[in-house]
Amino acid sequence: MLLRGLEINRKSDIPTARLITTGPPAAAEWTRLGFVPDARQLEVLESGAKWGILNCTRQWGKSTIGAAKAVRHAWSKPESLVLVASPSERQSMELMRKAATMLRRLGIRKRGDGGMDASLLLPNGSRIVGLPGVEATARGFSAVSLLVVDEAARVDDAAYKALRPMLSTVNGDLWLLSTPWGKRGFFYEEWAHGGEDWFRMSVPATECPRIAPAVLEREKKSLGPKWFAQEYLCGFMDNGAAMFGRDLVEAAFDPEAEELVLD
């Protein structure tokens, strides 16, 4: 079910929502959360995909999209559990602040769940909980309805593998949001080799209406082509530390690849 609108009961001050089951919400609905999505952002928000990977430029609004998906999911699915994981507690708290601001715009006062510091409890019994991407602290939750991993390329593989089983009993949704960080880790593996179950979207800075071309020219000169390609053009760049690049190594194990000849 999708959130179509929100009505405030003035007598009890308890928010109630009108829910619909058919048709995508209008773009104007998202302005109620405090932002106006561009065309690519709206495509993500209305995709309906259960599993998604966003490989996007810096400053595209990945965390805002993650917060919006968390709020919408938690409100439209009573008594659901939404987990938000990031590389650090500070980053998780930043996304949780965005979610709290969106809820406040809907007339829902900020309230914790009484157990987690980074948590939001909704009137319908749903919870949004923020976690650092650390394996030791990621365990202990069950029946997770939605897992959002922000800055996923920087989250440890062990944390990701500890979080995924929490979705299994309810067939929960999973979204990975990040700018690339080399050809390594689960974010790269899911993007490059994860199969057809994933909705994938890549948005380079050249397609972001909020970043001016002049800014990109300046950044390219300052950062250099390799770093610029990673931060702004969604490129999975080898870090240069390995003797052989990732593409060469993968080709060596591909039975259909042409024979490699090294001089």
Short mmCIF file of C-alpha atoms in Angstrom, two decimals:
data_model
loop_
_atom_site.label_atom_id
_atom_site.label_comp_id
_atom_site.label_asym_id
_atom_site.label_seq_id
_atom_site.Cartn_x
_atom_site.Cartn_y
_atom_site.Cartn_z
CA MET A 1 0.00 0.00 0.00
CA LEU A 2 1.20 3.50 -0.77
CA LEU A 3 0.85 6.65 1.28
CA ARG A 4 -1.42 9.00 -0.67
CA GLY A 5 -1.96 11.67 1.92
CA LEU A 6 -2.06 12.46 5.62
CA GLU A 7 -4.89 13.90 7.68
CA ILE A 8 -4.46 15.22 11.22
CA ASN A 9 -7.14 14.49 13.77
CA ARG A 10 -7.29 17.87 15.48
CA LYS A 11 -9.05 16.53 18.58
CA SER A 12 -6.56 13.82 19.44
CA ASP A 13 -3.61 15.21 17.45
CA ILE A 14 -2.95 11.63 16.26
CA PRO A 15 -2.12 11.45 12.54
CA THR A 16 -4.09 9.08 10.34
CA ALA A 17 -3.35 8.26 6.71
CA ARG A 18 -5.44 7.51 3.66
CA LEU A 19 -3.89 4.51 1.92
CA ILE A 20 -4.36 3.36 -1.65
CA THR A 21 -3.46 0.10 -3.36
CA THR A 22 -3.43 1.10 -7.02
CA GLY A 23 -1.42 3.53 -9.07
CA PRO A 24 1.84 5.38 -8.30
CA PRO A 25 1.69 8.45 -6.05
CA ALA A 26 1.95 11.84 -7.69
CA ALA A 27 5.28 13.62 -7.50
CA ALA A 28 3.61 16.28 -5.38
CA GLU A 29 3.17 13.73 -2.59
CA TRP A 30 6.88 13.74 -1.89
CA THR A 31 6.87 17.50 -1.32
CA ARG A 32 4.99 16.73 1.88
CA LEU A 33 8.24 15.21 3.12
CA GLY A 34 10.12 18.44 2.47
CA PHE A 35 11.83 17.90 -0.88
CA VAL A 36 10.97 17.92 -4.57
CA PRO A 37 12.52 14.88 -6.29
CA ASP A 38 14.01 15.23 -9.75
CA ALA A 39 13.05 12.80 -12.52
CA ARG A 40 15.67 10.15 -11.64
CA GLN A 41 14.92 10.34 -7.92
CA LEU A 42 11.21 9.99 -8.62
CA GLU A 43 11.93 6.91 -10.75
CA VAL A 44 13.61 5.30 -7.74
CA LEU A 45 10.90 6.27 -5.28
CA GLU A 46 8.14 4.91 -7.49
CA SER A 47 9.95 1.88 -8.90
CA GLY A 48 8.18 -0.61 -6.67
CA ALA A 49 11.34 -2.75 -6.63
CA LYS A 50 12.07 -4.87 -3.57
CA TRP A 51 15.84 -4.95 -4.15
CA GLY A 52 17.64 -1.92 -5.49
CA ILE A 53 21.16 -0.57 -5.98
CA LEU A 54 21.84 3.12 -6.52
CA ASN A 55 25.32 3.85 -7.87
CA CYS A 56 25.31 7.62 -7.80
CA THR A 57 27.44 10.72 -7.80
CA ARG A 58 28.29 12.54 -4.61
CA GLN A 59 25.65 15.08 -3.57
CA TRP A 60 22.86 13.48 -5.61
CA GLY A 61 20.65 12.99 -2.55
CA LYS A 62 21.15 9.29 -1.78
CA SER A 63 20.60 9.74 1.96
CA THR A 64 17.47 11.80 1.34
CA ILE A 65 16.10 9.09 -0.92
CA GLY A 66 16.94 6.48 1.71
CA ALA A 67 15.14 8.48 4.40
CA ALA A 68 12.09 8.97 2.18
CA LYS A 69 11.89 5.25 1.40
CA ALA A 70 12.25 4.41 5.10
CA VAL A 71 9.48 6.82 6.15
CA ARG A 72 7.09 5.75 3.43
CA HIS A 73 7.67 2.04 4.07
CA ALA A 74 7.28 2.36 7.85
CA TRP A 75 4.07 4.39 7.57
CA SER A 76 2.41 2.23 4.92
CA LYS A 77 3.23 -1.07 6.67
CA PRO A 78 2.02 -0.99 10.30
CA GLU A 79 4.24 -2.61 12.93
CA SER A 80 7.10 -3.04 10.46
CA LEU A 81 10.79 -2.76 11.28
CA VAL A 82 13.03 -0.64 9.04
CA LEU A 83 16.79 -0.75 9.57
CA VAL A 84 19.15 1.92 8.28
CA ALA A 85 22.84 0.96 8.24
CA SER A 86 25.81 3.19 7.42
CA PRO A 87 29.60 2.91 7.82
CA SER A 88 29.51 4.87 11.09
CA GLU A 89 27.07 5.88 13.81
CA ARG A 90 27.40 9.52 12.77
CA GLN A 91 26.31 8.74 9.21
CA SER A 92 23.36 6.64 10.38
CA MET A 93 22.29 9.46 12.70
CA GLU A 94 22.38 11.92 9.80
CA LEU A 95 19.96 9.79 7.77
CA MET A 96 17.77 9.31 10.86
CA ARG A 97 17.63 13.09 11.32
CA LYS A 98 16.38 13.41 7.76
CA ALA A 99 13.71 10.80 8.46
CA ALA A 100 12.67 12.56 11.69
CA THR A 101 12.34 15.86 9.81
CA MET A 102 10.12 14.19 7.19
CA LEU A 103 7.91 12.68 9.87
CA ARG A 104 7.62 16.06 11.57
CA ARG A 105 6.44 17.57 8.29
CA LEU A 106 3.72 14.92 8.28
CA GLY A 107 2.64 15.96 11.75
CA ILE A 108 4.31 13.08 13.60
CA ARG A 109 6.28 14.07 16.67
CA LYS A 110 9.75 12.59 17.13
CA ARG A 111 9.67 9.66 19.54
CA GLY A 112 12.20 6.92 20.19
CA ASP A 113 11.31 3.25 20.61
CA GLY A 114 12.68 3.16 24.15
CA GLY A 115 15.44 0.72 23.32
CA MET A 116 17.73 2.25 20.68
CA ASP A 117 19.23 5.74 20.76
CA ALA A 118 18.91 6.13 16.97
CA SER A 119 15.27 5.09 16.58
CA LEU A 120 11.90 6.47 15.57
CA LEU A 121 8.59 4.98 16.69
CA LEU A 122 5.55 5.72 14.53
CA PRO A 123 1.92 5.83 15.73
CA ASN A 124 1.15 2.67 13.72
CA GLY A 125 3.74 0.69 15.68
CA SER A 126 6.44 0.73 12.99
CA ARG A 127 10.03 1.47 13.90
CA ILE A 128 12.95 2.98 12.01
CA VAL A 129 16.29 2.11 13.62
CA GLY A 130 19.74 3.42 12.65
CA LEU A 131 22.83 1.23 13.00
CA PRO A 132 26.54 1.65 12.35
CA GLY A 133 27.86 -0.78 9.74
CA VAL A 134 29.73 -2.92 12.24
CA GLU A 135 29.17 -6.68 12.33
CA ALA A 136 29.18 -6.93 16.13
CA THR A 137 26.40 -4.36 16.55
CA ALA A 138 24.36 -5.38 13.50
CA ARG A 139 23.03 -8.62 15.01
CA GLY A 140 19.99 -9.09 17.24
CA PHE A 141 17.14 -7.90 15.01
CA SER A 142 14.58 -10.09 13.25
CA ALA A 143 11.72 -9.79 10.75
CA VAL A 144 13.20 -6.69 9.11
CA SER A 145 10.75 -5.35 6.53
CA LEU A 146 13.18 -2.93 4.86
CA LEU A 147 16.96 -2.64 5.07
CA VAL A 148 18.59 0.50 3.68
CA VAL A 149 22.41 0.48 3.52
CA ASP A 150 23.71 4.01 2.97
CA GLU A 151 27.25 4.61 1.67
CA ALA A 152 27.24 0.85 1.10
CA ALA A 153 30.64 0.75 -0.60
CA ARG A 154 32.20 1.75 2.74
CA VAL A 155 30.30 -0.76 4.89
CA ASP A 156 32.20 -3.92 5.87
CA ASP A 157 31.27 -7.14 4.09
CA ALA A 158 30.87 -8.86 7.48
CA ALA A 159 28.21 -6.34 8.55
CA TYR A 160 26.31 -6.81 5.28
CA LYS A 161 26.37 -10.59 5.67
CA ALA A 162 25.15 -10.26 9.27
CA LEU A 163 22.27 -7.98 8.24
CA ARG A 164 20.89 -9.85 5.22
CA PRO A 165 19.46 -12.89 7.09
CA MET A 166 17.21 -10.53 9.09
CA LEU A 167 15.11 -10.06 5.94
CA SER A 168 14.52 -13.75 5.33
CA THR A 169 11.42 -14.57 7.39
CA VAL A 170 9.36 -11.70 5.96
CA ASN A 171 11.01 -11.52 2.52
CA GLY A 172 12.02 -7.96 3.30
CA ASP A 173 13.15 -5.23 0.91
CA LEU A 174 16.83 -4.33 0.47
CA TRP A 175 18.33 -1.11 -0.94
CA LEU A 176 22.03 -0.33 -1.32
CA LEU A 177 22.95 3.33 -1.84
CA SER A 178 26.49 4.52 -2.53
CA THR A 179 29.15 6.20 -4.56
CA PRO A 180 31.70 3.57 -5.70
CA TRP A 181 34.90 2.82 -3.81
CA GLY A 182 36.91 0.52 -6.03
CA LYS A 183 36.22 -2.92 -7.47
CA ARG A 184 35.87 -4.64 -4.13
CA GLY A 185 33.30 -5.41 -1.48
CA PHE A 186 29.66 -6.43 -1.59
CA PHE A 187 28.47 -3.19 -3.21
CA TYR A 188 30.63 -3.77 -6.28
CA GLU A 189 29.88 -7.51 -6.34
CA GLU A 190 26.11 -7.01 -6.20
CA TRP A 191 26.28 -4.28 -8.84
CA ALA A 192 28.50 -6.22 -11.24
CA HIS A 193 27.54 -9.83 -10.53
CA GLY A 194 24.39 -9.83 -8.39
CA GLY A 195 22.04 -11.05 -11.08
CA GLU A 196 18.67 -9.91 -12.35
CA ASP A 197 16.90 -9.62 -8.99
CA TRP A 198 18.23 -6.10 -8.53
CA PHE A 199 16.84 -2.82 -9.78
CA ARG A 200 19.97 -0.86 -10.73
CA MET A 201 20.39 2.83 -11.40
CA SER A 202 23.56 4.80 -12.11
CA VAL A 203 23.40 8.59 -11.96
CA PRO A 204 26.62 10.48 -12.80
CA ALA A 205 27.01 14.13 -11.87
CA THR A 206 26.49 15.10 -15.49
CA GLU A 207 22.86 14.02 -15.02
CA CYS A 208 22.35 15.78 -11.68
CA PRO A 209 20.54 19.11 -12.22
CA ARG A 210 21.90 20.52 -8.95
CA ILE A 211 25.58 20.34 -9.97
CA ALA A 212 26.68 22.94 -12.51
CA PRO A 213 29.03 21.97 -15.39
CA ALA A 214 31.47 24.66 -14.25
CA VAL A 215 31.70 23.00 -10.86
CA LEU A 216 32.46 19.65 -12.47
CA GLU A 217 35.24 21.16 -14.59
CA ARG A 218 36.80 22.66 -11.50
CA GLU A 219 36.51 19.38 -9.57
CA LYS A 220 38.05 17.36 -12.40
CA LYS A 221 41.09 19.63 -12.47
CA SER A 222 41.45 19.50 -8.71
CA LEU A 223 40.82 15.78 -8.11
CA GLY A 224 42.37 14.34 -11.24
CA PRO A 225 40.61 12.08 -13.77
CA LYS A 226 40.68 8.83 -11.76
CA TRP A 227 39.32 10.24 -8.50
CA PHE A 228 36.85 12.42 -10.41
CA ALA A 229 35.55 9.35 -12.27
CA GLN A 230 34.90 7.60 -8.95
CA GLU A 231 33.34 10.49 -7.02
CA TYR A 232 31.31 12.07 -9.83
CA LEU A 233 30.96 9.60 -12.73
CA CYS A 234 30.06 6.40 -10.82
CA GLY A 235 33.23 4.60 -11.92
CA PHE A 236 34.46 1.51 -10.08
CA MET A 237 38.17 2.29 -10.23
CA ASP A 238 41.03 -0.03 -9.31
CA ASN A 239 42.95 1.40 -6.37
CA GLY A 240 46.34 0.67 -7.95
CA ALA A 241 47.55 -1.40 -5.01
CA ALA A 242 47.16 -4.76 -6.72
CA MET A 243 49.72 -6.15 -9.19
CA PHE A 244 46.93 -6.90 -11.67
CA GLY A 245 43.73 -4.94 -12.18
CA ARG A 246 40.37 -6.46 -11.22
CA ASP A 247 39.26 -6.73 -14.87
CA LEU A 248 42.37 -8.73 -15.77
CA VAL A 249 41.90 -11.10 -12.83
CA GLU A 250 38.22 -11.70 -13.65
CA ALA A 251 39.06 -12.35 -17.30
CA ALA A 252 41.57 -14.99 -16.27
CA PHE A 253 38.76 -17.01 -14.65
CA ASP A 254 36.25 -16.46 -17.46
CA PRO A 255 36.13 -19.61 -19.65
CA GLU A 256 34.66 -17.58 -22.54
CA ALA A 257 37.31 -14.87 -22.43
CA GLU A 258 40.00 -14.71 -25.07
CA GLU A 259 43.37 -16.15 -24.12
CA LEU A 260 45.51 -13.64 -22.30
CA VAL A 261 49.06 -13.19 -23.51
CA LEU A 262 51.46 -11.45 -21.15
CA ASP A 263 54.72 -10.23 -22.64
#
